[in-house]
Amino acid sequence: MLALVANQAIDHENVPEHKHLELGGGIYADLTGEEYVADFLLPNFYFHLVTTYSILRSVGVPIGKKDYMLHLMPKVKQSTI
């Protein structure tokens, strides 16, 4: 699912054709530009986002789903039922 969403969000004209990714300890991965974005950058970004959220919550910061969803507020309506 994430790969599908990532593929739709990629500006294919500005993605490098190939990425050599050093992983440390003498190992590396050779990825296409699209693989680098979809399989490395986006998962890495979401990992750090969720980790930051968890740390903030664990120290009592009142942050929640609504803080991530503010961009939807213009589309939120009250149910008539």
GROMACS .gro file of C-alpha atoms in nm:
model
   81
    1MET     CA    1   0.000   0.000   0.000
    2LEU     CA    2   0.274   0.247   0.097
    3ALA     CA    3   0.461   0.171  -0.226
    4LEU     CA    4   0.146   0.243  -0.425
    5VAL     CA    5   0.092   0.577  -0.252
    6ALA     CA    6   0.462   0.662  -0.280
    7ASN     CA    7   0.465   0.581  -0.651
    8GLN     CA    8   0.177   0.822  -0.710
    9ALA     CA    9   0.355   1.101  -0.521
   10ILE     CA   10   0.690   1.070  -0.702
   11ASP     CA   11   0.785   1.341  -0.950
   12HIS     CA   12   0.936   1.093  -1.196
   13GLU     CA   13   1.123   1.359  -1.394
   14ASN     CA   14   1.332   1.469  -1.094
   15VAL     CA   15   1.414   1.126  -0.948
   16PRO     CA   16   1.775   1.016  -1.002
   17GLU     CA   17   1.803   0.704  -1.214
   18HIS     CA   18   2.024   0.522  -0.967
   19LYS     CA   19   2.118   0.558  -0.600
   20HIS     CA   20   2.413   0.392  -0.427
   21LEU     CA   21   2.317   0.377  -0.058
   22GLU     CA   22   2.594   0.314   0.195
   23LEU     CA   23   2.447   0.125   0.493
   24GLY     CA   24   2.763   0.109   0.707
   25GLY     CA   25   2.981  -0.186   0.796
   26GLY     CA   26   3.090  -0.226   0.435
   27ILE     CA   27   2.742  -0.304   0.303
   28TYR     CA   28   2.540  -0.103   0.055
   29ALA     CA   29   2.231  -0.116  -0.163
   30ASP     CA   30   2.206  -0.013  -0.525
   31LEU     CA   31   1.854   0.114  -0.588
   32THR     CA   32   1.672   0.278  -0.872
   33GLY     CA   33   1.566   0.632  -0.793
   34GLU     CA   34   1.205   0.522  -0.751
   35GLU     CA   35   1.306   0.236  -0.518
   36TYR     CA   36   1.512   0.480  -0.314
   37VAL     CA   37   1.215   0.711  -0.264
   38ALA     CA   38   0.946   0.445  -0.215
   39ASP     CA   39   1.145   0.179  -0.028
   40PHE     CA   40   1.393   0.387   0.174
   41LEU     CA   41   1.308   0.756   0.208
   42LEU     CA   42   0.935   0.733   0.278
   43PRO     CA   43   0.954   0.443   0.527
   44ASN     CA   44   1.247   0.618   0.699
   45PHE     CA   45   1.049   0.941   0.721
   46TYR     CA   46   0.742   0.766   0.866
   47PHE     CA   47   0.957   0.574   1.116
   48HIS     CA   48   1.106   0.896   1.250
   49LEU     CA   49   0.768   1.071   1.252
   50VAL     CA   50   0.605   0.792   1.456
   51THR     CA   51   0.906   0.768   1.688
   52THR     CA   52   0.895   1.142   1.753
   53TYR     CA   53   0.521   1.121   1.818
   54SER     CA   54   0.573   0.836   2.066
   55ILE     CA   55   0.847   1.022   2.253
   56LEU     CA   56   0.638   1.338   2.275
   57ARG     CA   57   0.338   1.141   2.404
   58SER     CA   58   0.552   0.957   2.659
   59VAL     CA   59   0.664   1.286   2.815
   60GLY     CA   60   0.310   1.421   2.833
   61VAL     CA   61   0.285   1.643   2.527
   62PRO     CA   62  -0.087   1.661   2.437
   63ILE     CA   63  -0.052   1.569   2.071
   64GLY     CA   64  -0.290   1.344   1.882
   65LYS     CA   65  -0.445   1.249   1.551
   66LYS     CA   66  -0.611   1.588   1.507
   67ASP     CA   67  -0.267   1.750   1.500
   68TYR     CA   68  -0.180   1.545   1.191
   69MET     CA   69  -0.515   1.596   1.021
   70LEU     CA   70  -0.552   1.975   1.025
   71HIS     CA   71  -0.528   1.989   0.647
   72LEU     CA   72  -0.868   1.815   0.631
   73MET     CA   73  -1.052   2.074   0.843
   74PRO     CA   74  -1.198   2.262   0.542
   75LYS     CA   75  -1.366   1.934   0.440
   76VAL     CA   76  -1.506   1.836   0.783
   77LYS     CA   77  -1.882   1.872   0.820
   78GLN     CA   78  -2.135   1.804   1.097
   79SER     CA   79  -2.357   1.500   1.038
   80THR     CA   80  -2.729   1.573   1.006
   81ILE     CA   81  -2.826   1.228   1.138
   0.00000   0.00000   0.00000
